[in-house]
Coordinates of C-alpha atoms in Angstrom, one line a residue:
M28 CA -48.6 -45.6 1.1
T29 CA -46.6 -46.7 -1.9
R30 CA -44.9 -50.1 -2.3
V31 CA -41.4 -50.1 -3.8
V32 CA -39.2 -53.1 -4.3
V33 CA -35.5 -52.3 -5.0
V34 CA -33.3 -55.2 -7.2
D35 CA -29.7 -54.8 -7.2
D36 CA -27.0 -57.1 -5.9
H37 CA -25.5 -54.2 -4.5
P38 CA -25.5 -53.7 -0.7
I39 CA -24.7 -50.3 -0.4
V40 CA -26.8 -49.4 -3.2
L41 CA -29.6 -51.2 -1.7
R42 CA -29.3 -49.5 1.4
G43 CA -29.2 -46.0 -0.6
A44 CA -31.7 -46.7 -2.8
R45 CA -34.2 -47.7 0.2
R46 CA -32.5 -44.6 2.5
L47 CA -33.7 -42.3 -0.1
L48 CA -36.9 -43.9 -0.8
E49 CA -38.0 -43.8 2.6
D50 CA -37.4 -40.2 3.3
T51 CA -40.2 -39.7 0.8
G52 CA -42.6 -42.2 2.7
A53 CA -42.6 -45.2 0.7
E54 CA -43.0 -49.1 2.0
V55 CA -39.4 -50.1 0.5
R56 CA -38.6 -53.8 0.2
E57 CA -35.0 -54.7 -1.4
A58 CA -33.8 -58.1 -3.3
A59 CA -30.2 -58.9 -4.6
S60 CA -31.0 -60.7 -7.4
L61 CA -33.2 -61.6 -10.4
C62 CA -35.2 -64.0 -9.0
R63 CA -35.8 -63.2 -5.9
G64 CA -36.7 -60.0 -7.8
Y65 CA -38.7 -61.3 -9.7
R66 CA -40.9 -63.3 -6.9
A67 CA -40.7 -59.9 -4.5
I68 CA -42.8 -58.2 -6.9
L69 CA -45.1 -60.8 -7.9
R70 CA -45.5 -61.4 -3.8
H71 CA -46.0 -57.8 -3.4
R72 CA -47.5 -55.9 -6.1
P73 CA -45.7 -52.9 -5.8
D74 CA -46.8 -49.8 -6.6
V75 CA -42.9 -49.3 -8.5
A76 CA -40.1 -51.2 -8.8
V77 CA -36.4 -49.6 -8.7
I78 CA -34.4 -52.3 -11.7
D79 CA -30.1 -52.7 -11.6
L80 CA -29.8 -54.0 -15.5
T81 CA -26.3 -56.1 -14.8
F82 CA -26.0 -59.2 -12.3
P83 CA -23.2 -61.6 -11.7
G84 CA -23.3 -63.9 -14.9
R85 CA -26.3 -62.4 -16.4
D86 CA -25.0 -59.0 -17.9
L87 CA -28.3 -57.5 -18.5
G88 CA -30.0 -59.3 -16.6
G89 CA -32.6 -56.8 -15.6
L90 CA -34.1 -56.7 -19.4
A91 CA -35.3 -60.0 -18.7
L92 CA -36.7 -59.0 -15.7
I93 CA -38.3 -55.7 -17.3
G94 CA -40.0 -57.8 -19.7
R95 CA -41.1 -60.9 -17.1
V96 CA -42.8 -58.3 -15.3
R97 CA -44.4 -55.6 -17.3
K98 CA -46.4 -59.4 -18.2
R99 CA -47.6 -60.5 -15.4
A100 CA -47.7 -57.5 -13.1
P101 CA -48.3 -54.9 -15.7
A102 CA -49.8 -52.4 -12.9
T103 CA -46.1 -52.0 -11.3
R104 CA -44.9 -49.1 -13.5
M105 CA -40.3 -50.0 -13.6
M106 CA -37.3 -47.5 -13.2
V107 CA -33.6 -48.6 -14.1
F108 CA -31.3 -47.7 -11.7
S109 CA -27.9 -48.7 -13.9
M110 CA -24.1 -47.8 -14.3
H111 CA -25.7 -48.4 -18.1
A112 CA -24.8 -45.1 -20.3
D113 CA -25.1 -46.8 -23.7
P114 CA -28.3 -44.9 -25.5
A115 CA -29.0 -48.4 -27.2
V116 CA -29.2 -49.5 -24.0
V117 CA -32.0 -47.4 -22.8
A118 CA -33.4 -47.1 -25.4
R119 CA -33.3 -51.3 -24.7
A120 CA -34.4 -50.8 -21.7
L121 CA -37.6 -48.9 -22.5
A122 CA -38.9 -50.8 -25.1
A123 CA -38.7 -53.9 -22.7
G124 CA -41.0 -51.7 -20.8
A125 CA -39.5 -49.3 -18.2
V126 CA -41.5 -45.9 -18.1
G127 CA -37.7 -44.4 -16.1
Y128 CA -33.8 -44.5 -16.0
V129 CA -31.6 -43.1 -13.8
L130 CA -27.7 -43.4 -13.8
K131 CA -26.1 -44.5 -10.6
D132 CA -23.1 -42.1 -11.1
A133 CA -26.1 -39.2 -10.8
P134 CA -26.9 -36.8 -7.7
A135 CA -29.2 -38.6 -5.0
G136 CA -31.5 -35.8 -6.3
D137 CA -32.2 -37.4 -9.3
L138 CA -32.9 -41.4 -8.4
V139 CA -36.0 -39.7 -6.2
R140 CA -37.4 -36.9 -9.1
A141 CA -37.3 -40.0 -11.1
Y142 CA -38.8 -42.2 -8.9
E143 CA -41.7 -39.6 -8.2
Q144 CA -42.0 -38.9 -11.6
V145 CA -42.5 -42.6 -12.5
R146 CA -44.7 -42.6 -9.5
A147 CA -47.6 -40.1 -10.7
G148 CA -47.6 -42.1 -14.4
R149 CA -45.1 -39.9 -15.9
P150 CA -41.7 -41.0 -17.8
Y151 CA -38.2 -39.5 -16.7
L152 CA -35.8 -39.8 -18.8
D153 CA -32.0 -37.5 -18.2
G154 CA -32.0 -34.4 -21.3
T155 CA -28.2 -36.0 -22.4
L156 CA -29.9 -39.4 -22.1
A157 CA -32.9 -38.2 -24.2
T158 CA -31.2 -37.0 -26.6
E159 CA -29.0 -39.5 -27.2
V160 CA -32.0 -42.4 -27.7
A161 CA -33.4 -40.0 -29.8
L162 CA -30.7 -39.6 -32.3
L163 CA -30.3 -43.3 -32.1
Q164 CA -33.6 -44.1 -33.2
A165 CA -33.2 -41.4 -35.8
D166 CA -30.6 -43.6 -37.4
P167 CA -31.4 -43.7 -41.0
R168 CA -29.6 -47.9 -41.0
R169 CA -32.4 -48.7 -38.7
T170 CA -34.9 -48.8 -41.4
M171 CA -32.8 -50.4 -43.6
L172 CA -32.7 -53.6 -41.6
G173 CA -36.3 -54.1 -42.3
A174 CA -34.8 -54.9 -46.0
L175 CA -33.1 -57.7 -44.3
T176 CA -33.2 -61.4 -45.0
P177 CA -34.2 -63.9 -42.2
R178 CA -31.2 -65.4 -42.3
E179 CA -29.2 -62.1 -42.0
R180 CA -30.5 -60.9 -39.4
R181 CA -30.2 -64.4 -37.3
V182 CA -25.9 -63.4 -38.4
L183 CA -26.4 -60.1 -36.7
T184 CA -28.9 -61.5 -33.7
L185 CA -26.0 -63.5 -33.2
L186 CA -23.6 -61.4 -33.5
A187 CA -25.0 -59.1 -30.6
E188 CA -24.8 -62.6 -28.3
G189 CA -21.0 -62.5 -29.1
R190 CA -21.2 -65.4 -30.7
G191 CA -18.0 -65.6 -33.4
Y192 CA -17.7 -67.2 -37.2
T193 CA -17.6 -71.1 -36.0
A194 CA -20.8 -70.5 -33.9
I195 CA -22.6 -68.8 -36.2
A196 CA -22.5 -71.2 -38.5
D197 CA -22.7 -74.3 -36.4
D198 CA -26.4 -72.4 -35.8
L199 CA -27.1 -71.9 -39.0
S200 CA -26.1 -74.7 -40.3
V201 CA -23.7 -73.7 -43.0
S202 CA -20.4 -72.8 -43.9
Y203 CA -17.8 -70.6 -42.2
K204 CA -16.9 -69.4 -45.4
T205 CA -20.8 -68.7 -45.6
V206 CA -20.8 -67.1 -42.3
T207 CA -17.3 -64.6 -43.0
N208 CA -18.6 -63.3 -46.8
A209 CA -22.8 -62.1 -44.9
C210 CA -21.0 -60.5 -42.7
A211 CA -18.8 -59.1 -44.8
A212 CA -21.7 -58.5 -47.3
L213 CA -23.4 -57.2 -44.4
R214 CA -20.9 -53.7 -43.2
Q215 CA -20.2 -52.9 -47.0
R216 CA -24.0 -53.2 -47.1
F217 CA -24.0 -50.9 -44.0
G218 CA -20.8 -49.1 -44.3
L219 CA -18.6 -50.3 -41.3
G220 CA -15.6 -51.5 -41.2
T221 CA -14.9 -53.5 -39.5
L222 CA -16.8 -57.0 -37.9
T223 CA -16.2 -55.1 -34.3
E224 CA -17.9 -52.7 -35.9
L225 CA -20.9 -54.6 -37.0
T226 CA -21.2 -56.5 -33.9
H227 CA -21.8 -53.3 -32.5
F228 CA -24.4 -52.3 -34.5
A229 CA -25.9 -54.9 -34.4
V230 CA -25.9 -54.9 -30.1
R231 CA -27.0 -51.3 -31.1
H232 CA -30.4 -53.0 -32.8
A233 CA -30.6 -55.6 -31.4
G234 CA -34.5 -54.5 -31.0
D235 CA -34.6 -54.2 -33.6
L236 CA -34.0 -57.1 -35.2
R237 CA -37.2 -59.8 -32.6

């Protein structure tokens, strides 16, 4: 019997996913938080873990869980079940170690289909998401990231974390003006008109800045 752990903080989602997966013959355990999910996965060593990405106070906290499970329980195949349809988020989940990604507003059959693919050791990604992720990864500006200085990479990383000019200046121990000048130079380099556009760019490419 295939063992599954579902990690999600929404009771209705947990019950629905459990019912669908149990109908396939799987033995399913639930976890309603990141900590409980991590402990359950390490304790039961499931064949498949179905993980949400967003938890109270930890937006995209599921990404960190995926990375930890990948290191501590590499035999467990992970798939994401999330409302996040942003291809940048999908790409980050795949880079962290997920091999499947299903949107919560997809038909119920998609969750089962994805689970069966992942259980068999095959990746699963909705066709539209796969195309969007491929286009994102083909963005020629990604190659320009390799030419950034360590300070420029740090500025973009902090922007992706939601930091403002003052917080970035404090982190780098430089002046506020130095940070604004650096961001202006980065906007010009990547053809972006506003700080908001630069921040969104930093979020999309957060995985490339590590």
